[in-house]
Coordinates of C-alpha atoms and ligand atoms in Angstrom, one line a residue:
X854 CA 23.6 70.2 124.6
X855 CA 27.3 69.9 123.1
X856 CA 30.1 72.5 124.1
X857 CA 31.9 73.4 120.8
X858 CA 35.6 73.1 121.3
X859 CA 38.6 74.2 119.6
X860 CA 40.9 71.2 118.2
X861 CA 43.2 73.0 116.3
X862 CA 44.7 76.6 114.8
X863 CA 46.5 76.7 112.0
X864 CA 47.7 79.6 109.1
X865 CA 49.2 80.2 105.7
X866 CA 51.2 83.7 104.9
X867 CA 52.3 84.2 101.5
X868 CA 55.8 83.7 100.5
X869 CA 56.3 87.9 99.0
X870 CA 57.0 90.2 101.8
X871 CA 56.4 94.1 101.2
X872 CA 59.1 96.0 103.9
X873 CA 58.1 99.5 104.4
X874 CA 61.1 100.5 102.6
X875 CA 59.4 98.8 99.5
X876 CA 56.6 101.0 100.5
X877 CA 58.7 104.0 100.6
X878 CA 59.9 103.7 97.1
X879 CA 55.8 103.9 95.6
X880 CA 54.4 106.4 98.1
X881 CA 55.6 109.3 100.3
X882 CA 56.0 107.7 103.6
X883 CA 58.7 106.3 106.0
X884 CA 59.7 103.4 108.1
X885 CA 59.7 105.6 110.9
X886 CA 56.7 107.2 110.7
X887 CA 54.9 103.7 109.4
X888 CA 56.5 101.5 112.7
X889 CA 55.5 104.4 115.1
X890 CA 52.3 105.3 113.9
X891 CA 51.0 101.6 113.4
X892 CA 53.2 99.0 114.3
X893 CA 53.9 97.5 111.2
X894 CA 57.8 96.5 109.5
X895 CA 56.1 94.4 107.1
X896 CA 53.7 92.2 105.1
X897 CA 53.1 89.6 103.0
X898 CA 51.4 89.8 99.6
X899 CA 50.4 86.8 97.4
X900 CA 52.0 85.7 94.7
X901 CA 50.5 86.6 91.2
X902 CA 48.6 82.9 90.9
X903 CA 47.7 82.9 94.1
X904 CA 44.0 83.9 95.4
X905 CA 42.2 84.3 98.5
X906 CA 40.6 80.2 98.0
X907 CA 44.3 79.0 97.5
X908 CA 45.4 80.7 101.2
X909 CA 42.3 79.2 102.8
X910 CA 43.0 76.3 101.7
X911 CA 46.4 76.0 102.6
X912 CA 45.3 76.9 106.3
X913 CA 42.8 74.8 106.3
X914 CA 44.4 72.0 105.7
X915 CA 46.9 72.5 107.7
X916 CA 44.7 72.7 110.8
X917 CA 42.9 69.6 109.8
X918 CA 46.4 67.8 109.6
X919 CA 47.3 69.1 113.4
X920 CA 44.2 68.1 114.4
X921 CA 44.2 64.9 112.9
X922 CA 40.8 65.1 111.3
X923 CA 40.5 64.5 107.8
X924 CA 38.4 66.0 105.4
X925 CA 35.0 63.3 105.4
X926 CA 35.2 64.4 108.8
X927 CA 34.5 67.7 108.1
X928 CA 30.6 68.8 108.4
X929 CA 30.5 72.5 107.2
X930 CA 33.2 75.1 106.0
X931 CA 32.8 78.8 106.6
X932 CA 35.2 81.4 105.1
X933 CA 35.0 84.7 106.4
X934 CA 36.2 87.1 103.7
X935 CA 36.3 90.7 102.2
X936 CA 38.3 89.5 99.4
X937 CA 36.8 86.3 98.0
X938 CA 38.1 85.0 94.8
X939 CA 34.8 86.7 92.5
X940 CA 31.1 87.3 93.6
X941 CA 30.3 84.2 93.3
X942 CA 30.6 81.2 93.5
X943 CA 31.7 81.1 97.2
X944 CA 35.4 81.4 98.0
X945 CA 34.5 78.4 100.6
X946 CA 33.5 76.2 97.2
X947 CA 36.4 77.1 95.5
X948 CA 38.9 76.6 99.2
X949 CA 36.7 73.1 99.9
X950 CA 37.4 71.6 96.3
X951 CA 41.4 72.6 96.9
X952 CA 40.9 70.4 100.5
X953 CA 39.0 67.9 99.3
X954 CA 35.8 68.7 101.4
X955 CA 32.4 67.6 100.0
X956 CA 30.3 69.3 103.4
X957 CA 28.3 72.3 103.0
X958 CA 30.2 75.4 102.1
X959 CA 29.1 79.3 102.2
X960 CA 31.5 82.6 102.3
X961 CA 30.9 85.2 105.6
X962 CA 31.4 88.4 105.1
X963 CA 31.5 91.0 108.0
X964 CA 35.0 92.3 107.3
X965 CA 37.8 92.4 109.6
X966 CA 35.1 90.6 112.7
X967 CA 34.4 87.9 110.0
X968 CA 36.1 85.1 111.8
X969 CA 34.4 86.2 115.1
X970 CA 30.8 86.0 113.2
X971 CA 32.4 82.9 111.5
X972 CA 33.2 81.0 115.0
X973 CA 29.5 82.3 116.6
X974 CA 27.8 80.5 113.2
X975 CA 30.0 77.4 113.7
X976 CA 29.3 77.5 117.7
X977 CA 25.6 77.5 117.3
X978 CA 25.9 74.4 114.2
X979 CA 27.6 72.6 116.6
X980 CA 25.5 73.4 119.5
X981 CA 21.8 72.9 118.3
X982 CA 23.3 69.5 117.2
X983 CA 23.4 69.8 113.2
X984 CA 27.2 70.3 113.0
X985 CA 29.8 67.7 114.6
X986 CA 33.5 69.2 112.8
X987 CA 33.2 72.3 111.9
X988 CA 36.4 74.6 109.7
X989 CA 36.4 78.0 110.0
X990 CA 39.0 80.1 108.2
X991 CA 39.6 83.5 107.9
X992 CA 41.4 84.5 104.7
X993 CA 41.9 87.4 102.8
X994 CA 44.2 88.9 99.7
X995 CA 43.5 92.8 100.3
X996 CA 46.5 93.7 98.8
X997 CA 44.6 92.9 95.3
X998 CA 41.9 95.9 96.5
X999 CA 44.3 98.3 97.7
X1000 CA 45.5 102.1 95.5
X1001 CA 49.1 101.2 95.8
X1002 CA 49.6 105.6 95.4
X1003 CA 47.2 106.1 98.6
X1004 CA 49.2 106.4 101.5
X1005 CA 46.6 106.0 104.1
X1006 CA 45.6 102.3 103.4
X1007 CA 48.5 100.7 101.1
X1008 CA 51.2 100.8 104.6
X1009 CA 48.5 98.8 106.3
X1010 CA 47.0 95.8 104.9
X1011 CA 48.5 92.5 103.9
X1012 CA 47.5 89.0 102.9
X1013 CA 47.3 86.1 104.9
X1014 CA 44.6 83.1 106.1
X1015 CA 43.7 81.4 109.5
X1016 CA 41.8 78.3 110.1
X1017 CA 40.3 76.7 113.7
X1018 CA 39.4 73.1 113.6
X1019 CA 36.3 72.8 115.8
X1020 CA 33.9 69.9 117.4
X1021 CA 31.7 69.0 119.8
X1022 CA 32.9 68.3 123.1
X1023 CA 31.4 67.7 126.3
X1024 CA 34.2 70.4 127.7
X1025 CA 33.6 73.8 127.6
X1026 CA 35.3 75.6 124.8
X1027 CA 33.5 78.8 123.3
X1028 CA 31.9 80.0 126.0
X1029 CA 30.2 83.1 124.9
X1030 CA 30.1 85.0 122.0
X1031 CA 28.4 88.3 121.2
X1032 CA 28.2 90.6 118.3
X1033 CA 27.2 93.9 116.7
X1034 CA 26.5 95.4 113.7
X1035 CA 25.7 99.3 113.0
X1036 CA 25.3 100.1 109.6
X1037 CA 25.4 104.1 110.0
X1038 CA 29.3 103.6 109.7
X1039 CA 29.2 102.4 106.7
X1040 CA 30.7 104.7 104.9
X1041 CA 33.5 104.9 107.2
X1042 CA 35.8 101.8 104.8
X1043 CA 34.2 100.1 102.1
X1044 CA 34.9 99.5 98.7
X1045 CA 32.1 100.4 96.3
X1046 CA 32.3 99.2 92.7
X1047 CA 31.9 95.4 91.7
X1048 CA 28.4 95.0 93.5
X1049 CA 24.6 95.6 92.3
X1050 CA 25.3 99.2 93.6
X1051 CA 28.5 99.9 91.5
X1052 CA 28.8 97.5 88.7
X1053 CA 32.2 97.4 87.1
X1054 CA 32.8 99.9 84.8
X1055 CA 35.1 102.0 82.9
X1056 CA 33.5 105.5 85.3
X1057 CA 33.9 103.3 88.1
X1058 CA 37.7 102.2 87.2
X1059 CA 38.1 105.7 86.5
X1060 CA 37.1 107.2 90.2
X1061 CA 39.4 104.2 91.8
X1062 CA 35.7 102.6 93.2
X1063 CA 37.7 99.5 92.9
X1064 CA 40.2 100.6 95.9
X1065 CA 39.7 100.1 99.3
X1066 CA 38.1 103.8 100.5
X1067 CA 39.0 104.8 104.5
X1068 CA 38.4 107.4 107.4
X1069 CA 41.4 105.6 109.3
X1070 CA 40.8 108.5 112.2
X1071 CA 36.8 107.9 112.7
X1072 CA 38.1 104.1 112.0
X1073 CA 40.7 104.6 115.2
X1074 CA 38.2 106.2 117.2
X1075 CA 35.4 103.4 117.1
X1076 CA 37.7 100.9 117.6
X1077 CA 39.1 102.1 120.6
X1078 CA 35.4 102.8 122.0
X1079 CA 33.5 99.7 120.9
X1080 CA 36.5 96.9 121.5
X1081 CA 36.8 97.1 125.4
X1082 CA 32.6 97.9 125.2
X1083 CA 31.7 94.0 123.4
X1084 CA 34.8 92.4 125.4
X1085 CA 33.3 93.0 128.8
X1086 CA 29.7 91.9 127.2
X1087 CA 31.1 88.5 125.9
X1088 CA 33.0 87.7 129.3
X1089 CA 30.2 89.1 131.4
X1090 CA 27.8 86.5 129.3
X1091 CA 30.4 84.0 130.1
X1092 CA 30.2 83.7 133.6
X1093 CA 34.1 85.5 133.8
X1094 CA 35.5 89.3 134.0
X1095 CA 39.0 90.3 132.9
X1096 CA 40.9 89.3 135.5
X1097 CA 40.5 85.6 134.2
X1098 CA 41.3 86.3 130.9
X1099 CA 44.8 84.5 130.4
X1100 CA 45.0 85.9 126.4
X1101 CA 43.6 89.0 124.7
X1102 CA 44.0 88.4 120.9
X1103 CA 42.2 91.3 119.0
X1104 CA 42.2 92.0 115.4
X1105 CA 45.1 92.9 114.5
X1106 CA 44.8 96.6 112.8
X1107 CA 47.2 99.2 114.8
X1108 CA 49.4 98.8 118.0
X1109 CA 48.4 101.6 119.1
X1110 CA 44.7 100.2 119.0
X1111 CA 45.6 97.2 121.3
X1112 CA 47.5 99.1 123.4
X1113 CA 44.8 101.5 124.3
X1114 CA 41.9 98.7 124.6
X1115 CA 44.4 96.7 127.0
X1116 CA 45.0 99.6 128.7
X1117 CA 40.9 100.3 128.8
X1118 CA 40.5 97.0 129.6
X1119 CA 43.1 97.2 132.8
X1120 CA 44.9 93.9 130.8
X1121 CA 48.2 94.0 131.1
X1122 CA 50.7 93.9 127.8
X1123 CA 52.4 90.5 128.5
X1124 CA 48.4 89.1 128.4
X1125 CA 47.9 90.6 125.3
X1126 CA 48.8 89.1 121.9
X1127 CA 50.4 91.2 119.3
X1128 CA 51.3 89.8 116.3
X1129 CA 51.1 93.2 113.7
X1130 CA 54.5 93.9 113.1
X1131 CA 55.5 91.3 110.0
X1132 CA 52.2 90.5 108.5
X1133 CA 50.2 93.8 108.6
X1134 CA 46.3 94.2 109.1
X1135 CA 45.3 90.7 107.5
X1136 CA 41.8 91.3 108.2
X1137 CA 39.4 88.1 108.5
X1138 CA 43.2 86.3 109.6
X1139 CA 44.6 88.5 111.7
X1140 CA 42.7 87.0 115.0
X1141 CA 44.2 83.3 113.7
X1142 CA 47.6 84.4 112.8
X1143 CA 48.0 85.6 116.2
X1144 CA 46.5 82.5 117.7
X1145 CA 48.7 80.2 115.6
X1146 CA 51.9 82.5 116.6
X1147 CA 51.0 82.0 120.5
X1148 CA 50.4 78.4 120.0
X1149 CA 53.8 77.3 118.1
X1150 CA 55.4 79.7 120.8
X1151 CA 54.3 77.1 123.1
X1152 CA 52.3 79.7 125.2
X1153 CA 48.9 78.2 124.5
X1154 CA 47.7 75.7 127.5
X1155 CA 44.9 73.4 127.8
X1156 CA 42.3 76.2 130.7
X1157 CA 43.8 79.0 129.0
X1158 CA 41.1 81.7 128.3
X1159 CA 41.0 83.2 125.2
X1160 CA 39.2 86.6 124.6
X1161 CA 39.1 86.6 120.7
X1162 CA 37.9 90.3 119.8
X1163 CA 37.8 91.6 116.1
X1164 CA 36.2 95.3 114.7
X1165 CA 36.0 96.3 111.0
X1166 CA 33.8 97.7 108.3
X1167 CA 30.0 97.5 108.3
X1168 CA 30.9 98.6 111.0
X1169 CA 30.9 95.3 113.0
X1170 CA 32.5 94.5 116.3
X1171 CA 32.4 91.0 118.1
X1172 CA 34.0 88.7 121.1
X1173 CA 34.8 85.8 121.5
X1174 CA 35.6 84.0 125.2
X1175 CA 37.0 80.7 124.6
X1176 CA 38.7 78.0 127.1
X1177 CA 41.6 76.6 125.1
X1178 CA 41.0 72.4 124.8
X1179 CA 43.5 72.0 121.4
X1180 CA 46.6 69.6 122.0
X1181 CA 49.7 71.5 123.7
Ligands
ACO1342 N1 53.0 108.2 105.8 C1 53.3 109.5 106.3 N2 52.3 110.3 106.6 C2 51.1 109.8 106.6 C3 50.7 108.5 106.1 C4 51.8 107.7 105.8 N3 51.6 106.5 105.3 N4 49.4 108.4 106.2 C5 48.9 109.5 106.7 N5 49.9 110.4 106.9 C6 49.8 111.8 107.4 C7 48.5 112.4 107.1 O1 48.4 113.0 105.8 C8 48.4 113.5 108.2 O2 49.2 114.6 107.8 P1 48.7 116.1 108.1 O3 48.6 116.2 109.6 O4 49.7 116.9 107.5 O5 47.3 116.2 107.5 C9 49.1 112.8 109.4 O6 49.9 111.8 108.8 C10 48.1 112.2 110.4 O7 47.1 111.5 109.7 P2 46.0 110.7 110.4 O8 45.2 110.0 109.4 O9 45.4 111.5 111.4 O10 47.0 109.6 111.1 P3 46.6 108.6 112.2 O11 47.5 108.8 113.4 O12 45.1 108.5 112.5 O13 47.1 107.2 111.6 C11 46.1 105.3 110.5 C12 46.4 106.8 110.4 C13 47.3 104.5 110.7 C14 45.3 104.9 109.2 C15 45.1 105.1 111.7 O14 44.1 106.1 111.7 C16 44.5 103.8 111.9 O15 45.2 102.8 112.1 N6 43.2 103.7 111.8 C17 42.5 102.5 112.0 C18 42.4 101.8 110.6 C19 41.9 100.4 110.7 O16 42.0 99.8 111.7 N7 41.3 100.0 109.5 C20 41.0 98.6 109.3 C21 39.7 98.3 110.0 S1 39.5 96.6 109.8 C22 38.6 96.3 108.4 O17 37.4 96.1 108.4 C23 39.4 96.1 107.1

């Protein structure tokens, strides 16, 4: 059986950044309260003709240029979104037409863990044999389903995308992955209007059904419990414990999140990758962004182990333990 292996990471942010003293002009908040409370400075929001497809794209390609693969190459595309471009078609149609890609295409959605569900789908193409080159992005425009007077979600969320170039290798690369799913929380962050169960419409406009809705406290709480909980699952079904992780990279949604998993966890801060404070919760890219910010840092090595761990609405949680193989 093939290992699947990680060739390259790569991500695209938006040109527009949104300080929080641009916040603090539309809503009544402060820097100071914004930076302690969550971490953030800053994020970047896409310009007016730009759409979730077009920032996939743009990191998708770039990882396929890093990795040196070029588009025939590529066997099947997954996008993990919240935000695609419209219901359908896929954003991953619209993203593979921008790259050039003529493989199979289809759009993930588990939220803020899409890009861990998205690199468990691409493991197991690659590893029953059916998928050789496999793109996974994570990309998401949430500024576009955020009420920019609600205080409690517009501080957090910004846009951004993430793609991993991935193959099969007869080194070990992902080396576990699980995942969960408990639909009780669902209500906890959703957004309800533009589906079969809240069509657009004018009484739907009206009750702001359109806008990201959130218990950000209940949100904390599960996050806190449920990341160190699927962590320790992944590395245990990985043959490893904490103490060889080399790099924690979780989704990226609150400082003070990370800081008490890491702490939970026993990892210590300088193993744990934070990379909040000028791009915001990006949801489905946050987990790439971070991984493309300690790889052009130069602190990603060939044997580096890589515990990728994202949460978010459904609710979903997932892990990923991964032995770095890309170039240095
Ligand atoms: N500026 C100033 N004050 C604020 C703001 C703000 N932007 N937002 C809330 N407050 C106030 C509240 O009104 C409240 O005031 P009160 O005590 O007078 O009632 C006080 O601050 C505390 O509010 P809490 O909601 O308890 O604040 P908390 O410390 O929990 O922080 C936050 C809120 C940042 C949203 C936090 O709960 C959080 O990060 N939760 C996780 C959210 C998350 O990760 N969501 C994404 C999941 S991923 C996905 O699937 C998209």
């Amino acid at each position: 059986m093939p290992h699947a292996a990680i060739l390259a990471v790569a991500s695209y942010l938006p040109e527009r950044r949104l300080t929080n003293a641009d916040l603090e002009r539309l809503v009544d908040t402060s820097d100071e309260w914004i930076v302690s409370r969550t971490g953030i400075c800053e994020r970047h929001v896409a310009a007016p003709d730009e759409s979730t497809s077009d920032l996939a794209a743009k990191a998708g390609a770039a990882a396929l240029a890093r990795a040196g693969v070029a588009p025939a190459e590529v066997d099947l595309l997954i996008v993990a979104t919240s935000s695609p471009d419209m219901l359908f078609p896929a954003t991953a149609c619209l993203a593979a037409r921008k790259m050039g890609l003529s493989c199979p295409a289809f759009d993930l959605s588990a939220a803020c863990t899409g890009f861990i569900y998205a690199i468990g789908q691409a493991t197991s193409a690659i590893e029953s044999g059916r998928s050789r080159t496999v793109l996974v992005i994570g990309a998401d425009v949430l500024t576009r389903l955020i009420d920019f007077t609600d205080r409690g979600t517009c501080i957090l969320f910004g846009d951004g995308a993430g793609a991993l170039v991935m193959r099969a290798s007869e080194k070990p690369g992902v080396l576990g992955v699980h995942l969960g799913a408990d639909g009780s929380g669902a209500d906890l962050l959703s957004l309800r209007a533009g589906g079969s169960a809240r069509p657009c419409s004018v009484e739907a406009l009206r009750d702001g059904d359109n806008f990201i809705k959130m218990n950000g406290s209940e949100v904390f709480k599960f996050a806190v419990r449920q990341i160190p909980i699927v962590t320790r699952q992944a590395l245990q079904e990985s043959g490893l414990t904490v103490d060889d992780v080399t790099w924690l990279v979780p989704h990226q949604a609150n400082t003070r999140i990370t800081a008490t998993v890491a702490e939970r966890l026993g990892i210590p801060a300088a193993r744990v990758v934070e990379r909040i404070a000028d791009v915001g919760n990006t949801s489905t890219a946050s987990i790439p962004l971070a991984l493309d910010a300690l790889y052009t840092g130069g602190n990603l090595h060939a044997g580096d182990v890589l515990a990728l761990v994202g949460f978010g609405a459904g609710l979903t949680w997932g892990a990923a333990i991964v032995t770095w193989t890309g170039e240095e």
